XYZ file of C-alpha atoms in Angstrom:
408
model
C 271.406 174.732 88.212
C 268.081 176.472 87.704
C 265.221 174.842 87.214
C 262.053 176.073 85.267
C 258.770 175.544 86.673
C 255.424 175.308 85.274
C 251.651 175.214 86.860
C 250.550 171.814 87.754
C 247.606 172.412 86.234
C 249.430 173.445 82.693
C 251.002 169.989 82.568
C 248.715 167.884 83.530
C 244.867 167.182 83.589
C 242.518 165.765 86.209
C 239.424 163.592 87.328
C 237.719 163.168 90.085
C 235.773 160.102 91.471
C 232.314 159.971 91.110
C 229.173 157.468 92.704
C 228.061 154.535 90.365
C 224.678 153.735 90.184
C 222.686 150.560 90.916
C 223.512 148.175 88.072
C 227.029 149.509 87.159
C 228.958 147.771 88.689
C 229.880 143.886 89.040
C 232.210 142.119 91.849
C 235.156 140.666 89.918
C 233.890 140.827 86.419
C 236.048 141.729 83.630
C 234.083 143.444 80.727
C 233.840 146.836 82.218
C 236.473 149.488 83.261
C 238.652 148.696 86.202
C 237.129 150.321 89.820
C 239.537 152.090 91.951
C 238.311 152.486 95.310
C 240.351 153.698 98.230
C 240.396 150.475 99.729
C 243.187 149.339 96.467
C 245.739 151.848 97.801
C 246.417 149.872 100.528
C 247.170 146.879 98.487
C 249.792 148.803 97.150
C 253.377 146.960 98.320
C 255.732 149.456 97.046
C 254.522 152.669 97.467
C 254.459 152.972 93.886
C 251.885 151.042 91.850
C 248.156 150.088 92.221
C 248.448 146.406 92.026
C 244.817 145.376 91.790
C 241.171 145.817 92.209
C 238.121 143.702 93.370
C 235.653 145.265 91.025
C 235.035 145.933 87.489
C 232.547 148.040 86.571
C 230.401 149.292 83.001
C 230.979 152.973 82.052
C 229.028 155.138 84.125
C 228.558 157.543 81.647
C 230.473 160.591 83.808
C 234.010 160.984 82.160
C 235.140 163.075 84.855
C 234.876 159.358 86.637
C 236.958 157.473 84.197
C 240.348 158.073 83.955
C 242.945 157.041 81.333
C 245.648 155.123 82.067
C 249.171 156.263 82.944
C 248.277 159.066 86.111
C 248.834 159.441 89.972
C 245.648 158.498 92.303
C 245.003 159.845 95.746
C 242.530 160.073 98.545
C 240.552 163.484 97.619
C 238.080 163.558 100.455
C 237.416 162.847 104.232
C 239.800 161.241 106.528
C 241.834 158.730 103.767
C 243.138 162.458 102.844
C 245.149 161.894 106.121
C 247.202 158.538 104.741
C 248.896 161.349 102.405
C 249.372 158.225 99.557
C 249.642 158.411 96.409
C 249.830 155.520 94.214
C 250.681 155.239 90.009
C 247.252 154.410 88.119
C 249.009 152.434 84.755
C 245.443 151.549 83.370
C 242.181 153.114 82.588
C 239.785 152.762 85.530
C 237.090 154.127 87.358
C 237.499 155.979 90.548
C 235.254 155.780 93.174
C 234.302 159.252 95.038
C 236.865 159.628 97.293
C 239.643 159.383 94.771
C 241.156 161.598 92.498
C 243.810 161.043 89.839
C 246.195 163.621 88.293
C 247.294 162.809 84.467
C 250.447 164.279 82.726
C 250.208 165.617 79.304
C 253.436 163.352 78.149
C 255.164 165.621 75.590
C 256.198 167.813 78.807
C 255.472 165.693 81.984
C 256.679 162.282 82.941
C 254.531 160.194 84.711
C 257.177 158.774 87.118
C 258.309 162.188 87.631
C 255.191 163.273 89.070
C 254.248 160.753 91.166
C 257.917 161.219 92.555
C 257.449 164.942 93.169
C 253.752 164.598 94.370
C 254.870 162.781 96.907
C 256.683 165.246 98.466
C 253.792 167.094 98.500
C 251.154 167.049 101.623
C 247.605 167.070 100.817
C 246.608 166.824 103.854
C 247.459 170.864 104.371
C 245.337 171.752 100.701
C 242.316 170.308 101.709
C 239.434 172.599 102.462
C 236.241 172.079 104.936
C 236.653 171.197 108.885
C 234.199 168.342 109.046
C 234.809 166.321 106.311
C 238.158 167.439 104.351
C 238.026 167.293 100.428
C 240.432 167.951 97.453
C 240.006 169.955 94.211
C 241.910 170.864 91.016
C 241.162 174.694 92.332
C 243.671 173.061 94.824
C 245.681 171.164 92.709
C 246.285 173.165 89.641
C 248.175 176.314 90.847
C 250.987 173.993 92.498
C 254.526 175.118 91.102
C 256.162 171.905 89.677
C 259.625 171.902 88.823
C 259.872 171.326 84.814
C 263.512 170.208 83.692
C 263.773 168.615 80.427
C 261.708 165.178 80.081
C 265.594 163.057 79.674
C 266.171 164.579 82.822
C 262.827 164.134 84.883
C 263.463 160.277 83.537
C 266.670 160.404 85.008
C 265.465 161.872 88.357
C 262.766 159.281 88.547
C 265.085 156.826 88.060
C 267.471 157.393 91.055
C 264.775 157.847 93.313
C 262.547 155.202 92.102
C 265.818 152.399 92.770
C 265.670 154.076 96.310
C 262.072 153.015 96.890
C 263.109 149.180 96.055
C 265.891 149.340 98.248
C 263.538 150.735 101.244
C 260.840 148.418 100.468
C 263.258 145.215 100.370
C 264.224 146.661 104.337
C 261.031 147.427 104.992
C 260.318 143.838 103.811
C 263.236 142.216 105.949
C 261.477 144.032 108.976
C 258.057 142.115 108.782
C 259.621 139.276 108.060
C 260.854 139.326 111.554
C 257.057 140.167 112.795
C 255.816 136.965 110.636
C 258.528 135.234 112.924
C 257.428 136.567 116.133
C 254.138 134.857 115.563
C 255.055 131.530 114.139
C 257.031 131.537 117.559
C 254.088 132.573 119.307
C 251.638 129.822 117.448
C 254.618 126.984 118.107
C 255.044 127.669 121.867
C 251.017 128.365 123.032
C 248.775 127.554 119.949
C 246.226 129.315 118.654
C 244.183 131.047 121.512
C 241.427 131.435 120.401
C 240.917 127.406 119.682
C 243.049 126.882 122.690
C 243.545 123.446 122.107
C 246.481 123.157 125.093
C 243.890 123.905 127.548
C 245.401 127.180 128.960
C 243.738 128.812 131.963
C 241.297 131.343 130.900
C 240.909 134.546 132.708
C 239.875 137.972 132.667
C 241.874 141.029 132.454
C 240.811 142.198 135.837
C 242.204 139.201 137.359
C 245.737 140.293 136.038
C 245.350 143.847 135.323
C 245.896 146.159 138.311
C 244.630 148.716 136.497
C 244.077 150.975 133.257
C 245.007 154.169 132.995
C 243.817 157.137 130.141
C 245.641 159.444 128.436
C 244.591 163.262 128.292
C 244.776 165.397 124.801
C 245.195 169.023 125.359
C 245.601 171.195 121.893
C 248.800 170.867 120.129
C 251.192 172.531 117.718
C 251.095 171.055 114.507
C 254.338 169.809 114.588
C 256.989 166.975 116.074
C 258.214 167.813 120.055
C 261.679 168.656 119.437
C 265.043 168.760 122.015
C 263.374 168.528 125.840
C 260.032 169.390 124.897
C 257.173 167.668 126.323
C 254.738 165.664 123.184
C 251.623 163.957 123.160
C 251.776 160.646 121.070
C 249.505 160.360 118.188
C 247.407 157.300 117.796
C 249.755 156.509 114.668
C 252.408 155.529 117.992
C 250.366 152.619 118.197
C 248.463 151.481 115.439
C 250.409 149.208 113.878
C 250.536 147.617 117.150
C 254.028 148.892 117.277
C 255.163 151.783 119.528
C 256.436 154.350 117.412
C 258.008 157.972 119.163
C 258.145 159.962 116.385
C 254.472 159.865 115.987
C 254.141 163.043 118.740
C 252.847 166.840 118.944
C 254.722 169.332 120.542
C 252.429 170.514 124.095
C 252.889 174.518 123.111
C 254.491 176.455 125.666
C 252.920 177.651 128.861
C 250.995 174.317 128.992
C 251.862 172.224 132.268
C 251.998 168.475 131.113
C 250.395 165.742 133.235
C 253.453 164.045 134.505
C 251.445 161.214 135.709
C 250.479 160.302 132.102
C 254.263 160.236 130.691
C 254.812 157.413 128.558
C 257.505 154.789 130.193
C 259.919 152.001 129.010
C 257.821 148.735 129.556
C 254.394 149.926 129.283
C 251.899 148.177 127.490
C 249.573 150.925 125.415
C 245.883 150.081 123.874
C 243.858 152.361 121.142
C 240.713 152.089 122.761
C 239.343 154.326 120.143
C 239.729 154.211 116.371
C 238.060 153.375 113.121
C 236.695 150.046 113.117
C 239.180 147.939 111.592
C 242.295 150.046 113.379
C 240.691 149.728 117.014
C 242.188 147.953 119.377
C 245.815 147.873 118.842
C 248.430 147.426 120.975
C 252.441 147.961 121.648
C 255.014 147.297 123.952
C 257.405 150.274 125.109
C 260.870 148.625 124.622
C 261.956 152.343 124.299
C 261.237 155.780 124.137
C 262.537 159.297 124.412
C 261.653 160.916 127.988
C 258.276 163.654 127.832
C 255.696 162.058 125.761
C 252.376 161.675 127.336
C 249.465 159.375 126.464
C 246.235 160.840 124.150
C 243.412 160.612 125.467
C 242.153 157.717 122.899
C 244.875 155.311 124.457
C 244.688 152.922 127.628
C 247.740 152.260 129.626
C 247.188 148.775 130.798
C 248.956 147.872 133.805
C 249.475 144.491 134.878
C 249.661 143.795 138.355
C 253.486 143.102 140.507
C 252.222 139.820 141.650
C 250.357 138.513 138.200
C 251.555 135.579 136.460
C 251.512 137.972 132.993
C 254.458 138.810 131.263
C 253.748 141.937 129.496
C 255.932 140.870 126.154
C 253.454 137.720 126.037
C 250.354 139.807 126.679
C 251.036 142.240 123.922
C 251.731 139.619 121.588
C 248.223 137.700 122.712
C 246.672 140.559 122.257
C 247.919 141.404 118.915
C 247.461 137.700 117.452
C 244.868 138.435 114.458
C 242.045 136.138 115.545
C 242.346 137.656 119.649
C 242.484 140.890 118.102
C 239.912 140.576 116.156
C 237.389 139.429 118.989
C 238.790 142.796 120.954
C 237.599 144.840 118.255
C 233.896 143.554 118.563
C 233.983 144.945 122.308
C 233.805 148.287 120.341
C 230.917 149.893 120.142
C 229.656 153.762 118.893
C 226.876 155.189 116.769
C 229.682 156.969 114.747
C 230.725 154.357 111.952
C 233.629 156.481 111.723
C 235.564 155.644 115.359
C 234.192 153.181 117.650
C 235.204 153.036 121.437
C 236.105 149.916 123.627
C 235.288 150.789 127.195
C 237.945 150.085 130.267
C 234.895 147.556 131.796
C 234.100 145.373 128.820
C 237.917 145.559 128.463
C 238.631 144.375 132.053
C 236.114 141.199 131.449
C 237.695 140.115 128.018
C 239.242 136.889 128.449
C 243.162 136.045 127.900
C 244.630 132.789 127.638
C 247.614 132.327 130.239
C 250.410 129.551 129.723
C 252.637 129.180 132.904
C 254.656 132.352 133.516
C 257.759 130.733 132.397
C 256.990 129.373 129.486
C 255.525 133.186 128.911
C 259.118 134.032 129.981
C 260.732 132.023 127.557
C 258.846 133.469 124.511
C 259.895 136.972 125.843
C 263.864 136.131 125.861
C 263.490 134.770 122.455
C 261.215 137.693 121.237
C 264.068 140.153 122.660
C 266.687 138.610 120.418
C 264.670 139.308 117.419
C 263.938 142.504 118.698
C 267.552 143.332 118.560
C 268.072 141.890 114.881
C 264.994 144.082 114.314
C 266.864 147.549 115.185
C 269.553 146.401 113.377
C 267.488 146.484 110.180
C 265.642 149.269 111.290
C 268.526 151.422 111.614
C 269.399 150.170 107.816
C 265.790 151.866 107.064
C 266.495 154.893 109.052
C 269.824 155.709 106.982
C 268.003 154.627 103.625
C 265.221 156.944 104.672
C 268.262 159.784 105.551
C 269.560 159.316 101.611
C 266.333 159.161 99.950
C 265.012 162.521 101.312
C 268.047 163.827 100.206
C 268.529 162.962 97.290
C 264.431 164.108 96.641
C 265.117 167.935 98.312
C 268.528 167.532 95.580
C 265.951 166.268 92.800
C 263.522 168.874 92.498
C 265.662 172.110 93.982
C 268.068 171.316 90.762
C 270.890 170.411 92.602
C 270.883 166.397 92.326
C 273.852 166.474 89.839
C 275.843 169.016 90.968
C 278.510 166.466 92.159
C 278.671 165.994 88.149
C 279.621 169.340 87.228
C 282.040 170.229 89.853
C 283.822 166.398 89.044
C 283.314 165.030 93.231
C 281.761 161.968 94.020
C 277.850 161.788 94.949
């Protein structure tokens, strides 16, 4: 079936964020407009909707800063641009400079349908300016959108938008099992940092035989594929869990550091990072041969004769009151990415239960590890089906199985 398609910038209209002044605006207020800052797309839970806001605010008197109700919001400058979200705006609010918000025109555009389709689109390559990235409607508006009759963009939304619940609901069964992993971890040693069961204290050099770095030579901009040799992203471990995929292929001709291959059973560290995402942590269960370390992670290696089990360790050093006293090690004049150094790391202090009992929580952290994959490889195949059915959406083909009389 063809499609038509129409200008982005024909359908719909936009804003852009703009700086309040002194006086405008008041924490938690109502009275004003709504404030959107960047900060409220993370609160988003479903990857659909901006759920709430901290701040109201008074008309600033810039209408290119207020937008109506009923549009898609997104990071427009500097490195939020790199989170590639995009969340559904359903009231009129204020955005704060670094957003941007696209609006349908509603006799022709639906507003589900476009937040469906701009998701498949990545910002991240439109953005202009090496330092500091940013996002216009210059950028925007000449996008090709594919323009099927508004039942039908309903329709589309529809399927796809049921396939979001059903990922989220999986996605939600997975940290469910993380939740777990620390109630075990508070049951069997306490909190650490009260440590109120008196565990030894000691400092990661008296454990740690060593830390290694990574190294970052340039990359292609794109995923190692078959036997090629990657370097991991930090997005491999910032969510303190080790994910693979998050790689760039080494280009050809390059000669990769063998020594700084990433290995089942290594313990990795971000030792550099914004602020807030510094100092995270995961444990290797897994992973696909020829990925090396970046140079912005540690490899922390615990020594053959410590009394530290490295599934313990990670999941000290990931408990959100130890992390958090990590993450003041950092230190940098750039507000942007702070740096935790390998000596300040090397005399932090980690509380250390008898190895068995360290032992124990390990089995019973593998066992949910295993339930874990089992839901993860749920995700994966949900993940499969909804790209699918997205390339089906907007190429015109998501009905096809309708008109030939087969099954979907």
């Amino acid at each position: 079936m063809t499609v038509s398609q129409a200008l982005l910038g024909d359908v719909a209209d936009f804003y852009a964020g703009a700086s309040l002044k002194a006086g405008e605006v008041w924490a938690n207020q109502k009275g004003g407009y709504l404030l959107t800052r960047v900060s409220d797309m993370n609160r988003a839970g479903n990857e659909r909707c901006i759920q709430s806001a901290q701040h109201w605010s008074a008309d600033p008197g810039q209408k290119s800063a207020t937008c109506p109700g009923g549009a898609v919001v997104f990071p427009k400058r500097g490195g939020a641009i790199g989170t590639n979200k995009k969340r559904i705006l359903r009231r009129a609010a204020v955005l704060d400079p670094n957003l941007m918000a696209v609006k349908p025109r509603e006799e022709v555009l639906d507003l589900d349908y476009l937040h469906q389709w701009f998701r498949t689109i990545d910002l991240r390559r439109l953005a202009n300016g090496s330092s500091i990235p940013q996002l216009n409607k210059k950028d925007l508006a000449p996008l090709l959108i594919p323009l099927p009759p508004l039942a039908e963009q309903r329709r589309i939304a529809a399927v796809l938008d049921q396939m979001d619940i059903l990922r989220a609901k999986r996605r939600e069964a997975i940290s469910l099992f993380d939740d777990l992993a620390q109630s075990i971890f508070f049951d069997m040693f306490g909190d650490p940092i009260v440590n109120s069961r008196n565990w030894d204290r000691v400092k990661m050099s008296d454990f740690l035989s060593g830390i290694e770095s990574g190294k970052s030579p340039q990359c292609l901009d794109r995923r190692a594929e078959g036997d090629e040799w990657g370097v991991l992203k930090l997005g491999a471990v910032t969510r303190c869990v080790y994910l693979q995929d998050e790689n760039k292929a080494l280009p050809p001709g390059v000669i990769p550091d063998t020594r700084k291959e990433v290995k089942a059973g290594d313990l990795l560290f971000t030792r550099k990072n914004t602020p807030d995402l510094v100092a995270a942590s995961a444990y290797v269960r897994s992973t696909r041969s020829r990925l090396l370390m970046p140079d912005l992670v540690f490899r922390l290696i615990v020594a053959d004769n410590a009394s530290v089990d490295k599934v313990y360790l990670h999941a000290l050093l990931t408990y959100p009151g130890k992390r958090r006293k990590l993450q003041k090690l950092a230190s940098g004049s750039a507000a942007s990415m702070v740096n935790i150094s390998k000596s300040k790391l090397m005399d932090f202090l980690c509380e250390v239960p008898p190895l068995a009992l360290q032992q124990k929580f390990a089995q019973r952290i593998e066992g949910l590890e295993v339930e874990k994959d089992v839901h993860r490889a749920h995700l994966a195949t949900l993940d499969e089906l909804f790209n699918s059915l997205q390339r089906r959406a907007f190429s015109g083909t998501l009905w096809d199985h309708e008109a030939t009389g087969d099954a979907a």
